[in-house]
CSV table of C-alpha atoms in Angstrom, one decimal:
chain,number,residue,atom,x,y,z
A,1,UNK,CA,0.0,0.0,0.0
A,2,UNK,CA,3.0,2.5,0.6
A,3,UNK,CA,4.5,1.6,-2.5
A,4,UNK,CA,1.3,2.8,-4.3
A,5,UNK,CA,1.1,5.7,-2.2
A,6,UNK,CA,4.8,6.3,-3.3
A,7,UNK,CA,4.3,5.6,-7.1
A,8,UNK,CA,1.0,8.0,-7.3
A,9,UNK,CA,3.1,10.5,-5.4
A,10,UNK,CA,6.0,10.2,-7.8
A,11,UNK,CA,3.4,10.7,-10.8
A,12,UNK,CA,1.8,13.9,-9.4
A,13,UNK,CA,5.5,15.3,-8.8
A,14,UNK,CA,6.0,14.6,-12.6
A,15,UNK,CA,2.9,16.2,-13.0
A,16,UNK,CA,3.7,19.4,-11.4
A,17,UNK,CA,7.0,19.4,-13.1
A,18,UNK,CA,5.2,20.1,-16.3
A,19,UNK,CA,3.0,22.5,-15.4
A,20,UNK,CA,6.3,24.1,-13.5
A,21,UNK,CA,7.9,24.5,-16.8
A,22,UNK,CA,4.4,25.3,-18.8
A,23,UNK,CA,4.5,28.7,-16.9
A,24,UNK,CA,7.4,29.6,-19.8
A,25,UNK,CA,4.6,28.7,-22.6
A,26,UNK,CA,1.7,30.3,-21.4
A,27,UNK,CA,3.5,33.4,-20.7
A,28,UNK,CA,5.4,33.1,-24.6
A,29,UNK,CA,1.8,32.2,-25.9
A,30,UNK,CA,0.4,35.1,-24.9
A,31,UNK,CA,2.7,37.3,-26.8
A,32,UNK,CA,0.4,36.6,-29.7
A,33,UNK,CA,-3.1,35.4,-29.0
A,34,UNK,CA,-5.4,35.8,-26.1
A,35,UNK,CA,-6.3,33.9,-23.2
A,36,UNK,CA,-9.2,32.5,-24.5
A,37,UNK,CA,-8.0,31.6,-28.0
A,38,UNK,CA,-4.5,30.2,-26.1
A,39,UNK,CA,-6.6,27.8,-23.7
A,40,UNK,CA,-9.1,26.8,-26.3
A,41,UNK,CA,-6.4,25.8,-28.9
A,42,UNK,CA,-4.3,24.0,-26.2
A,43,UNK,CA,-7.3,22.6,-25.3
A,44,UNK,CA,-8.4,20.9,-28.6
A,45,UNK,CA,-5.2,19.7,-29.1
A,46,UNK,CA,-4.7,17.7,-25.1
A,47,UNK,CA,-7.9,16.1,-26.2
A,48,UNK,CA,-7.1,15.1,-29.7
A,49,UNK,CA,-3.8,13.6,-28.1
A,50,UNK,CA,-6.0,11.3,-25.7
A,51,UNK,CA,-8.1,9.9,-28.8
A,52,UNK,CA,-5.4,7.5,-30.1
A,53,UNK,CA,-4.6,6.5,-26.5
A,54,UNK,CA,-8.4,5.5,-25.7
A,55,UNK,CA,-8.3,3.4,-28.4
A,56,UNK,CA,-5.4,1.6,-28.4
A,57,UNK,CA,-6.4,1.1,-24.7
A,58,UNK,CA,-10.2,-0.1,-25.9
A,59,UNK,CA,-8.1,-2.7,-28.4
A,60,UNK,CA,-6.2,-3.7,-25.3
A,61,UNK,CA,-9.5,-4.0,-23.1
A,62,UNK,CA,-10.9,-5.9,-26.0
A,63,UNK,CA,-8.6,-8.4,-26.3
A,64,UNK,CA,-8.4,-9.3,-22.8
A,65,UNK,CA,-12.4,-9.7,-22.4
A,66,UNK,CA,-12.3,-12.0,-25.5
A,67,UNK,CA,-13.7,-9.6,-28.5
A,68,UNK,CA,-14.7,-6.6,-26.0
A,69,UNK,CA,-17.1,-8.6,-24.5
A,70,UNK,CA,-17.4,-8.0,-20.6
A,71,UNK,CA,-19.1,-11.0,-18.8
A,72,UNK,CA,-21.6,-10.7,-16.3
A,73,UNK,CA,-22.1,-6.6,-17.0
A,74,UNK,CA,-25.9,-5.9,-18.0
A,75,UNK,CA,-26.5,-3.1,-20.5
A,76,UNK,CA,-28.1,-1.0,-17.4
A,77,UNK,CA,-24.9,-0.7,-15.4
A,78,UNK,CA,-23.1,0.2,-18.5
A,79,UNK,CA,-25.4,2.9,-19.3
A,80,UNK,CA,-25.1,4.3,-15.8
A,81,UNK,CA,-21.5,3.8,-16.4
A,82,UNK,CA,-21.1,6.3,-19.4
A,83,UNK,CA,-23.7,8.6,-17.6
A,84,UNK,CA,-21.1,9.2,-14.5
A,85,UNK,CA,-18.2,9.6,-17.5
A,86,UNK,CA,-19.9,11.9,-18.8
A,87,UNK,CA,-20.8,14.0,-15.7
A,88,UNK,CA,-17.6,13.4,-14.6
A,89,UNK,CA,-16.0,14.8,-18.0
A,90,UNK,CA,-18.4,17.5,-17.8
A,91,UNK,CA,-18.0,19.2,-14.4
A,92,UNK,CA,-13.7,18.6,-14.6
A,93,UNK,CA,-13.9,20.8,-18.1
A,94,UNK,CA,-16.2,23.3,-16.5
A,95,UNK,CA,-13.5,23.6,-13.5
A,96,UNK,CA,-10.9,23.8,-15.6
A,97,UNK,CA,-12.4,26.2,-18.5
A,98,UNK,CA,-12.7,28.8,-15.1
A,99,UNK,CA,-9.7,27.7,-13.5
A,100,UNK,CA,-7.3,28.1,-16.6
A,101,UNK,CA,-9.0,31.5,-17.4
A,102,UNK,CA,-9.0,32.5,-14.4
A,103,UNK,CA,-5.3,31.9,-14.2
A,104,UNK,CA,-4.6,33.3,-17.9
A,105,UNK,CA,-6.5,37.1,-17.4
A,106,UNK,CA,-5.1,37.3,-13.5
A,107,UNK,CA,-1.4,37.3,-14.8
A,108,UNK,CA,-1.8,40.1,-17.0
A,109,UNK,CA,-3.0,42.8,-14.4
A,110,UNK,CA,-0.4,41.2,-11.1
A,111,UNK,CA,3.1,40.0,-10.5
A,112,UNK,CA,4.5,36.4,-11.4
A,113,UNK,CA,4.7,36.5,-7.9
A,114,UNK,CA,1.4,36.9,-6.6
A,115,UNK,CA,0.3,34.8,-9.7
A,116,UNK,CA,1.9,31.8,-8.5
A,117,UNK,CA,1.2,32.6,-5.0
A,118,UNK,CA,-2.2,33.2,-5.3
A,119,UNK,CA,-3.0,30.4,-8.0
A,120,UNK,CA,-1.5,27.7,-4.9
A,121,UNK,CA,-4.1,28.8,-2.3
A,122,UNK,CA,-5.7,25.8,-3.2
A,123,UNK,CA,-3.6,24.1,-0.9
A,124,UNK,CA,-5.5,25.5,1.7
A,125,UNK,CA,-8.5,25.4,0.2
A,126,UNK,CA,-9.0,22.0,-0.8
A,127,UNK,CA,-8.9,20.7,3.0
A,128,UNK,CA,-11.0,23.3,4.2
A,129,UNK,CA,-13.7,22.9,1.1
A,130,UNK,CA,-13.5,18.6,1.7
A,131,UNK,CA,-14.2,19.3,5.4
A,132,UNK,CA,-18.0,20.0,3.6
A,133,UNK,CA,-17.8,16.8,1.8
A,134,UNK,CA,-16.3,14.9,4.7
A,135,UNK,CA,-13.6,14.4,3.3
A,136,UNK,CA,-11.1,14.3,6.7
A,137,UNK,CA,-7.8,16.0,6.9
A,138,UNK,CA,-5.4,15.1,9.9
A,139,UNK,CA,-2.9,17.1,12.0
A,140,UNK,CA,0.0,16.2,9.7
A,141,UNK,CA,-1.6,17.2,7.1
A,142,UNK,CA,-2.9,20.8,8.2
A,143,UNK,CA,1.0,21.2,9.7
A,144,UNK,CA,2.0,20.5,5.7
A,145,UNK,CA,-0.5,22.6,4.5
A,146,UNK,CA,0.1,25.8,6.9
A,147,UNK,CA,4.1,25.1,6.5
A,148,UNK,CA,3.2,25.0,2.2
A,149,UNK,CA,1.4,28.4,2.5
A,150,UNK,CA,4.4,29.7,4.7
A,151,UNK,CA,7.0,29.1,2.1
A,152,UNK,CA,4.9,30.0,-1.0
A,153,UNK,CA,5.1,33.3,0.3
A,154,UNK,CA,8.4,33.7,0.8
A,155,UNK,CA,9.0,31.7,-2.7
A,156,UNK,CA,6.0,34.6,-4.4
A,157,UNK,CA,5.7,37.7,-2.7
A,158,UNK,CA,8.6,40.0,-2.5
A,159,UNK,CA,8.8,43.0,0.1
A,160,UNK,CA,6.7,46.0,0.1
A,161,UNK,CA,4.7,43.8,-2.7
A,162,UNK,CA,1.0,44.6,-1.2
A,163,UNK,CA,-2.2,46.2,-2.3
A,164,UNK,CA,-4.9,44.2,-3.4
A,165,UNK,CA,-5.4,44.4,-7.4
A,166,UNK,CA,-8.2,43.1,-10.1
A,167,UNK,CA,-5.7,40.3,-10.9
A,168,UNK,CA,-5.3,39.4,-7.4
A,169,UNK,CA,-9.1,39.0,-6.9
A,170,UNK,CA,-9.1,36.9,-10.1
A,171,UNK,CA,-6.3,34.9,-8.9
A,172,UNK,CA,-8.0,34.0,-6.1
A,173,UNK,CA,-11.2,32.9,-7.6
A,174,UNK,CA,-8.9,30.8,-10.0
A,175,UNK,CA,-7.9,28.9,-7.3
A,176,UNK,CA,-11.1,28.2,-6.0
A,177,UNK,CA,-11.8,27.2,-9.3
A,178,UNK,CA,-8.8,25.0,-9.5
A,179,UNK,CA,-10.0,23.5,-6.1
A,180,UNK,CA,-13.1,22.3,-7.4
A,181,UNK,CA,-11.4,20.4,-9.9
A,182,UNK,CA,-9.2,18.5,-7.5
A,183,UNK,CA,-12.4,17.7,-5.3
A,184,UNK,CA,-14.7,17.0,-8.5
A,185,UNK,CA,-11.6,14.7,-9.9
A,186,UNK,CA,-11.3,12.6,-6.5
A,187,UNK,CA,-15.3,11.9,-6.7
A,188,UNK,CA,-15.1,10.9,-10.0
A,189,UNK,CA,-11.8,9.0,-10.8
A,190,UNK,CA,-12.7,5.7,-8.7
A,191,UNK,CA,-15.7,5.6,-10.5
A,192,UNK,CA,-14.9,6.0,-14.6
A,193,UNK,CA,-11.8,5.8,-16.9
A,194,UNK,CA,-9.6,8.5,-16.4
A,195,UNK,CA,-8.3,8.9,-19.8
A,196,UNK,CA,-11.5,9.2,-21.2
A,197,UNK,CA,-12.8,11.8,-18.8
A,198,UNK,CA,-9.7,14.0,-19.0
A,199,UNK,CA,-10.5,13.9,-22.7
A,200,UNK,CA,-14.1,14.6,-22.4
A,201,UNK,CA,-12.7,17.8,-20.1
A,202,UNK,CA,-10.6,19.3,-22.5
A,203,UNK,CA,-13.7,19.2,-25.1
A,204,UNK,CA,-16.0,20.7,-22.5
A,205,UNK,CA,-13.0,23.1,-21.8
A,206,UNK,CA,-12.2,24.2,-25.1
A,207,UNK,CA,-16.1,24.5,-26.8
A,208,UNK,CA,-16.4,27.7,-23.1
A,209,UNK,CA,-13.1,29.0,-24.5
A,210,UNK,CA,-14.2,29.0,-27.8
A,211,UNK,CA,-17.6,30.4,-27.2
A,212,UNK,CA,-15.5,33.1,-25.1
A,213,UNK,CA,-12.8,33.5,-27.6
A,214,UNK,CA,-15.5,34.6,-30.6
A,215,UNK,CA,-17.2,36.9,-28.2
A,216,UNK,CA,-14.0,38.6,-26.6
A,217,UNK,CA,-11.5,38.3,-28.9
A,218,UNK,CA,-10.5,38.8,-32.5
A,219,UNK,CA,-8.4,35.3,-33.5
A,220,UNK,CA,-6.7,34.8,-36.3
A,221,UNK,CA,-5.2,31.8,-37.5
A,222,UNK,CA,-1.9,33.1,-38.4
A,223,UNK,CA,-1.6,34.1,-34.9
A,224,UNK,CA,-2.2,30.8,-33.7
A,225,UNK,CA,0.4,29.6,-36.0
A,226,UNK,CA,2.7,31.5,-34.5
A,227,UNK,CA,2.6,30.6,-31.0
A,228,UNK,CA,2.6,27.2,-32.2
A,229,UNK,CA,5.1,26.0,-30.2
A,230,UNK,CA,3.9,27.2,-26.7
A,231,UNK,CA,0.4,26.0,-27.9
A,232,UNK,CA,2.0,22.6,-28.4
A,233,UNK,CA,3.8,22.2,-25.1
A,234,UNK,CA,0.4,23.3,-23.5
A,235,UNK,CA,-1.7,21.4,-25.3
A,236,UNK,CA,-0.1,18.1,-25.4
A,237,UNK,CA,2.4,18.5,-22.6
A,238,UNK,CA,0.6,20.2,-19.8
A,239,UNK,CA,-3.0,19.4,-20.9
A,240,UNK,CA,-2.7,15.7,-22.4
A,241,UNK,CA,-0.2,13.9,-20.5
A,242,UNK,CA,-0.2,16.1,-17.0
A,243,UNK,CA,-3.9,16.4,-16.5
A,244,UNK,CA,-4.4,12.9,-17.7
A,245,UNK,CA,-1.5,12.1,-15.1
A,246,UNK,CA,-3.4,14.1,-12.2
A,247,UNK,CA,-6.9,12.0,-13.0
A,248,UNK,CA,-4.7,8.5,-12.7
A,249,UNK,CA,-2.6,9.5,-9.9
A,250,UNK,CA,-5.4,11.0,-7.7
A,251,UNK,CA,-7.5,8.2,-7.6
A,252,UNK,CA,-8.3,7.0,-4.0
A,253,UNK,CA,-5.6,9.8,-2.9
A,254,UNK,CA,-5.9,11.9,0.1
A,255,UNK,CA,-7.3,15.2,-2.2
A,256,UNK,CA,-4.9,17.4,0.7
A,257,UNK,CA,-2.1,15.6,0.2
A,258,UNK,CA,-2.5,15.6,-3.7
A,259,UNK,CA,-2.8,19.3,-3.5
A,260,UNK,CA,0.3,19.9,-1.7
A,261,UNK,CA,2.0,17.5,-4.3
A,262,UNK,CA,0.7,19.4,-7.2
A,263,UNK,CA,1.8,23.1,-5.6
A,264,UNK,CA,5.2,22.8,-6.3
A,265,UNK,CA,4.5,23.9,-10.0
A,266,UNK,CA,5.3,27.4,-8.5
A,267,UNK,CA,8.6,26.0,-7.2
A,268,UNK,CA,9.8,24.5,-10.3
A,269,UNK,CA,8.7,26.9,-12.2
A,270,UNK,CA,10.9,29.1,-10.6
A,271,UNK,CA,13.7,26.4,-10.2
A,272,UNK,CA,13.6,25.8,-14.3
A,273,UNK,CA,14.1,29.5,-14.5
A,274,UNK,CA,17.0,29.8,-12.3
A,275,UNK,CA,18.9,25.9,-14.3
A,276,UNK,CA,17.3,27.2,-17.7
A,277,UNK,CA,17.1,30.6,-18.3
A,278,UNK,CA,20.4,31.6,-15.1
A,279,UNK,CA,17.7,34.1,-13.1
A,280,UNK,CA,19.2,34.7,-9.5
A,281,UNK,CA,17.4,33.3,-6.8
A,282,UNK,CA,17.5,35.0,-3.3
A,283,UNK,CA,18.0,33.6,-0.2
A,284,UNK,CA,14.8,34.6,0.8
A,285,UNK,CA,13.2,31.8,-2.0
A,286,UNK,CA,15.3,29.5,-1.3
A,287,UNK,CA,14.2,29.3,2.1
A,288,UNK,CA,10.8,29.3,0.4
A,289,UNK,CA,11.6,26.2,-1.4
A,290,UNK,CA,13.0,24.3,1.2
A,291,UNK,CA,10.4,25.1,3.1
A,292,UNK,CA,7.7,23.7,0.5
A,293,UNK,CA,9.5,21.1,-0.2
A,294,UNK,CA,9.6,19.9,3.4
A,295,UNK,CA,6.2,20.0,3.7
A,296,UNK,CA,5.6,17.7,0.9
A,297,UNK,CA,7.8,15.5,2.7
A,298,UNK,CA,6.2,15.8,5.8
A,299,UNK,CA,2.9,14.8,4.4
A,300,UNK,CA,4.6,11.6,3.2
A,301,UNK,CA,5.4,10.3,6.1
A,302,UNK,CA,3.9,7.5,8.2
A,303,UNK,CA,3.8,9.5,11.6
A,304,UNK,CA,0.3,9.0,12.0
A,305,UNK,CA,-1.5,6.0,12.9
A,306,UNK,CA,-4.8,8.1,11.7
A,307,UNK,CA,-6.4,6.7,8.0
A,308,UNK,CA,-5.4,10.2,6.1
């Protein structure tokens, strides 16, 4: 059981990872289309990745039951099977269509800083939203979460960085948007195939974007052509493989725990730009860091006798 605790852990950190160094993309991306246009393209392309991957895996499935038939399953339970994908699909590409735009208008009126700060709140709020949903959360873990929140501000917010702006307020609602789709993922991914609901998201996810995108913005696709590298890494990077990896990985996971896993995108991010592009970090983040780090280790351990 710890060794699938580990492996699921180890998955999410790879997870976070690339949303760490997707930062670099969405902020290039931007440079030439808007935030709607950005996530509704990067959108469309995670879930065209996913298609050839469902069926390859339905081929698998198929050969294993001897032609695709499943033995003793009556067409009712399969019917109420596809139902809950579909909800499941649904409500985890609403949470990430407001989550992701969210995310994508609050950068442009704050500081990378806040952004990333802000955006990991949902470290915090995910415990205190399951607490609604019984979901329970024990003292280790609230010790991880209140040591996470210490070091993302010293990682995010510089001194004398205060006042409250539009972009923070947006920011914030984008991580209440982002924890919603960490609760709505840990209700649904026992239940249904996670590839095929993290494709079903990015449809749901990128038919809002669009619908936004014709209202709000004026796309072109030579513009799109252009970004398409960051659109790329987004799309089949960050949206096909990570969120797909997040669906697997949280299944029967401790959503708290998960959500401390997945904060450190704001750490690597900054890490990949201190190995990758030689920005100077400060003592003060690097305190920040260790400090994050150490609470995802914390989390990890088997100090409680408690069922986390």
């Amino acid at each position: 059981m710890q060794r699938i605790s580990l492996k699921k852990s180890l998955v999410l950190l790879l997870t976070a990872t690339i949303w760490g160094v997707a930062f670099v993309a969405q902020s290039v991306g931007m440079d030439y289309v808007g935030p709607f246009t950005f996530n509704a393209a990067r959108s469309i392309l995670g879930g065209l990745t996913l298609i050839p991957v469902i069926i390859i895996g339905e081929r698998v499935k198929a050969n294993r039951t001897g032609n695709g038939a499943e033995k003793g399953r009556v067409p009712c339970s399969r019917e109420k099977d596809k139902k809950t994908l579909l909800q499941g699909g649904f409500w985890c590409g609403v949470m990430l269509f407001l989550g992701s735009s969210l995310q994508q208008l609050g950068i442009q009126y704050t500081s990378v800083g806040k952004a990333g700060f802000l955006t990991a709140m949902y470290i915090v709020l995910v415990p205190i939203v399951g607490i609604f949903f019984r979901k329970r959360v024990g003292l280790q873990n609230w010790i991880g979460v209140v040591l996470a929140v210490f070091g993302m501000y010293l990682l995010c917010i510089k001194p004398g960085e205060g006042g409250i702006q539009v972009g923070d307020l947006l920011l914030t609602a984008c991580a209440l948007a982002f924890t919603g789709h960490i609760l709505v993922i840990d209700h649904f991914s026992p239940l249904v195939d996670g590839v095929k609901m993290s494709c079903i998201q990015f449809f749901v996810c990128a038919i809002l974007s669009g619908i936004f995108m014709m209202i709000l913005e004026r796309p072109s696709v030579s513009a799109i052509f252009t970004a398409w590298l960051p659109i790329a890494y987004a799309g089949i990077m960050s949206s096909g493989v990570a969120y797909t990896l997040q669906i697997v990985a949280q299944k029967d996971m401790n959503p708290t725990v998960a959500s401390l896993i997945l904060s450190l995108e704001s750490v690597i991010s900054l890490l990949a730009g201190w190995v990758i592009l030689h920005q100077v970090l400060s003592r003060r983040e690097l305190l920040g860091c260790a400090i994050v780090f150490s609470a995802i280790i914390l989390v990890q351990l088997p100090l409680s006798k408690s069922k986390n």
